[in-house]
mmCIF file of C-alpha atoms in Angstrom:
data_model
loop_
_atom_site.group_PDB
_atom_site.id
_atom_site.type_symbol
_atom_site.label_atom_id
_atom_site.label_comp_id
_atom_site.label_asym_id
_atom_site.label_seq_id
_atom_site.Cartn_x
_atom_site.Cartn_y
_atom_site.Cartn_z
ATOM 1 C CA PHE Y 1 0.000 0.000 0.000
ATOM 2 C CA SER Y 2 2.783 2.450 0.882
ATOM 3 C CA LYS Y 3 4.396 1.979 -2.544
ATOM 4 C CA GLU Y 4 1.074 2.880 -4.148
ATOM 5 C CA VAL Y 5 0.808 6.061 -2.054
ATOM 6 C CA VAL Y 6 4.385 7.033 -2.911
ATOM 7 C CA SER Y 7 3.889 6.398 -6.622
ATOM 8 C CA LYS Y 8 0.628 8.372 -6.776
ATOM 9 C CA THR Y 9 1.653 11.303 -4.582
ATOM 10 C CA GLY Y 10 5.352 11.516 -5.312
ATOM 11 C CA THR Y 11 6.078 11.544 -1.597
ATOM 12 C CA SER Y 12 8.933 9.765 0.050
ATOM 13 C CA ILE Y 13 8.909 7.098 2.707
ATOM 14 C CA PHE Y 14 12.191 8.516 4.057
ATOM 15 C CA GLY Y 15 10.448 10.763 6.604
ATOM 16 C CA PRO Y 16 8.341 8.060 8.268
ATOM 17 C CA ALA Y 17 11.271 5.619 8.163
ATOM 18 C CA LEU Y 18 13.531 8.157 9.886
ATOM 19 C CA HIS Y 19 10.869 8.827 12.523
ATOM 20 C CA VAL Y 20 10.518 5.109 13.287
ATOM 21 C CA THR Y 21 14.300 4.766 13.470
ATOM 22 C CA ASN Y 22 14.482 7.675 15.929
ATOM 23 C CA LEU Y 23 11.701 6.165 18.056
ATOM 24 C CA ILE Y 24 13.477 2.800 18.193
ATOM 25 C CA GLU Y 25 16.761 4.458 19.139
ATOM 26 C CA ALA Y 26 15.045 6.508 21.881
ATOM 27 C CA ILE Y 27 13.601 3.288 23.336
ATOM 28 C CA VAL Y 28 16.696 1.083 22.998
ATOM 29 C CA LYS Y 29 19.076 3.757 24.338
ATOM 30 C CA ASP Y 30 16.553 5.100 26.884
ATOM 31 C CA LYS Y 31 17.064 8.615 25.563
ATOM 32 C CA LYS Y 32 13.892 10.043 27.110
ATOM 33 C CA GLN Y 33 13.459 12.289 24.081
ATOM 34 C CA ILE Y 34 10.308 14.108 23.080
ATOM 35 C CA HIS Y 35 8.660 12.674 19.965
ATOM 36 C CA CYS Y 36 5.232 13.189 18.453
ATOM 37 C CA VAL Y 37 3.285 9.947 18.605
ATOM 38 C CA ALA Y 38 -0.356 9.001 18.199
ATOM 39 C CA VAL Y 39 -1.875 7.739 21.447
ATOM 40 C CA TYR Y 40 -5.313 7.213 22.933
ATOM 41 C CA ASP Y 41 -5.994 9.927 25.497
ATOM 42 C CA GLU Y 42 -8.446 8.647 28.122
ATOM 43 C CA LYS Y 43 -9.189 12.176 29.341
ATOM 44 C CA GLU Y 44 -10.213 13.356 25.866
ATOM 45 C CA ASN Y 45 -11.547 9.918 24.842
ATOM 46 C CA ALA Y 46 -9.788 10.269 21.481
ATOM 47 C CA THR Y 47 -6.619 9.272 19.641
ATOM 48 C CA TYR Y 48 -4.386 12.039 18.304
ATOM 49 C CA THR Y 49 -0.730 12.912 17.824
ATOM 50 C CA TRP Y 50 0.984 14.754 20.663
ATOM 51 C CA PRO Y 51 4.549 15.105 21.956
ATOM 52 C CA TYR Y 52 5.466 12.494 24.577
ATOM 53 C CA VAL Y 53 8.717 11.526 26.258
ATOM 54 C CA ILE Y 54 9.963 8.248 24.753
ATOM 55 C CA GLY Y 55 12.409 5.975 26.584
ATOM 56 C CA LYS Y 56 13.090 2.356 27.506
ATOM 57 C CA ASN Y 57 9.509 1.912 28.736
ATOM 58 C CA GLY Y 58 8.051 3.268 25.488
ATOM 59 C CA ILE Y 59 5.631 6.171 25.719
ATOM 60 C CA GLY Y 60 6.174 8.099 28.912
ATOM 61 C CA LYS Y 61 5.064 11.467 30.178
ATOM 62 C CA LYS Y 62 2.884 13.674 28.002
ATOM 63 C CA HIS Y 63 4.711 16.875 27.106
ATOM 64 C CA GLU Y 64 2.340 19.689 27.983
ATOM 65 C CA LEU Y 65 2.181 22.537 25.520
ATOM 66 C CA GLN Y 66 1.075 26.041 26.384
ATOM 67 C CA LEU Y 67 -1.625 26.710 23.819
ATOM 68 C CA ALA Y 68 -2.989 30.159 23.147
ATOM 69 C CA PRO Y 69 -6.772 30.431 23.674
ATOM 70 C CA LEU Y 70 -7.482 30.218 19.927
ATOM 71 C CA GLU Y 71 -5.155 27.217 19.549
ATOM 72 C CA LYS Y 72 -6.865 25.465 22.457
ATOM 73 C CA LYS Y 73 -10.281 26.104 20.914
ATOM 74 C CA GLU Y 74 -9.104 24.725 17.550
ATOM 75 C CA PHE Y 75 -7.531 21.706 19.251
ATOM 76 C CA GLU Y 76 -10.812 20.950 21.018
ATOM 77 C CA LYS Y 77 -12.635 21.111 17.665
ATOM 78 C CA VAL Y 78 -10.150 18.665 16.150
ATOM 79 C CA VAL Y 79 -10.537 16.276 19.092
ATOM 80 C CA GLU Y 80 -14.327 16.335 18.694
ATOM 81 C CA HIS Y 81 -13.940 15.584 14.984
ATOM 82 C CA LEU Y 82 -11.571 12.696 15.736
ATOM 83 C CA LYS Y 83 -14.064 11.278 18.242
ATOM 84 C CA GLU Y 84 -16.731 11.285 15.514
ATOM 85 C CA ILE Y 85 -14.398 9.472 13.126
ATOM 86 C CA GLU Y 86 -13.464 6.866 15.743
ATOM 87 C CA GLU Y 87 -17.114 6.238 16.583
ATOM 88 C CA ASN Y 88 -17.800 5.447 12.927
ATOM 89 C CA LEU Y 89 -14.981 2.949 12.555
#
């Protein structure tokens, strides 16, 4: 499937491959680095990408971002949309 996406869009798989490599290295070497990963957030009852600390135990502490009021409002709209999508899966 990924080859089909690459051939039709002209995109590269280098970016995702590099991200996976960096995640593996952060886990194996217990780097405790911040990486954006998609996780299920029980508080929001939705799955979305957010920065988390990654180390030997996998996904660790959620990296809290200081969002401006407009950004927070937009984020909440996105989360609601994602909940709708997940409910229809």
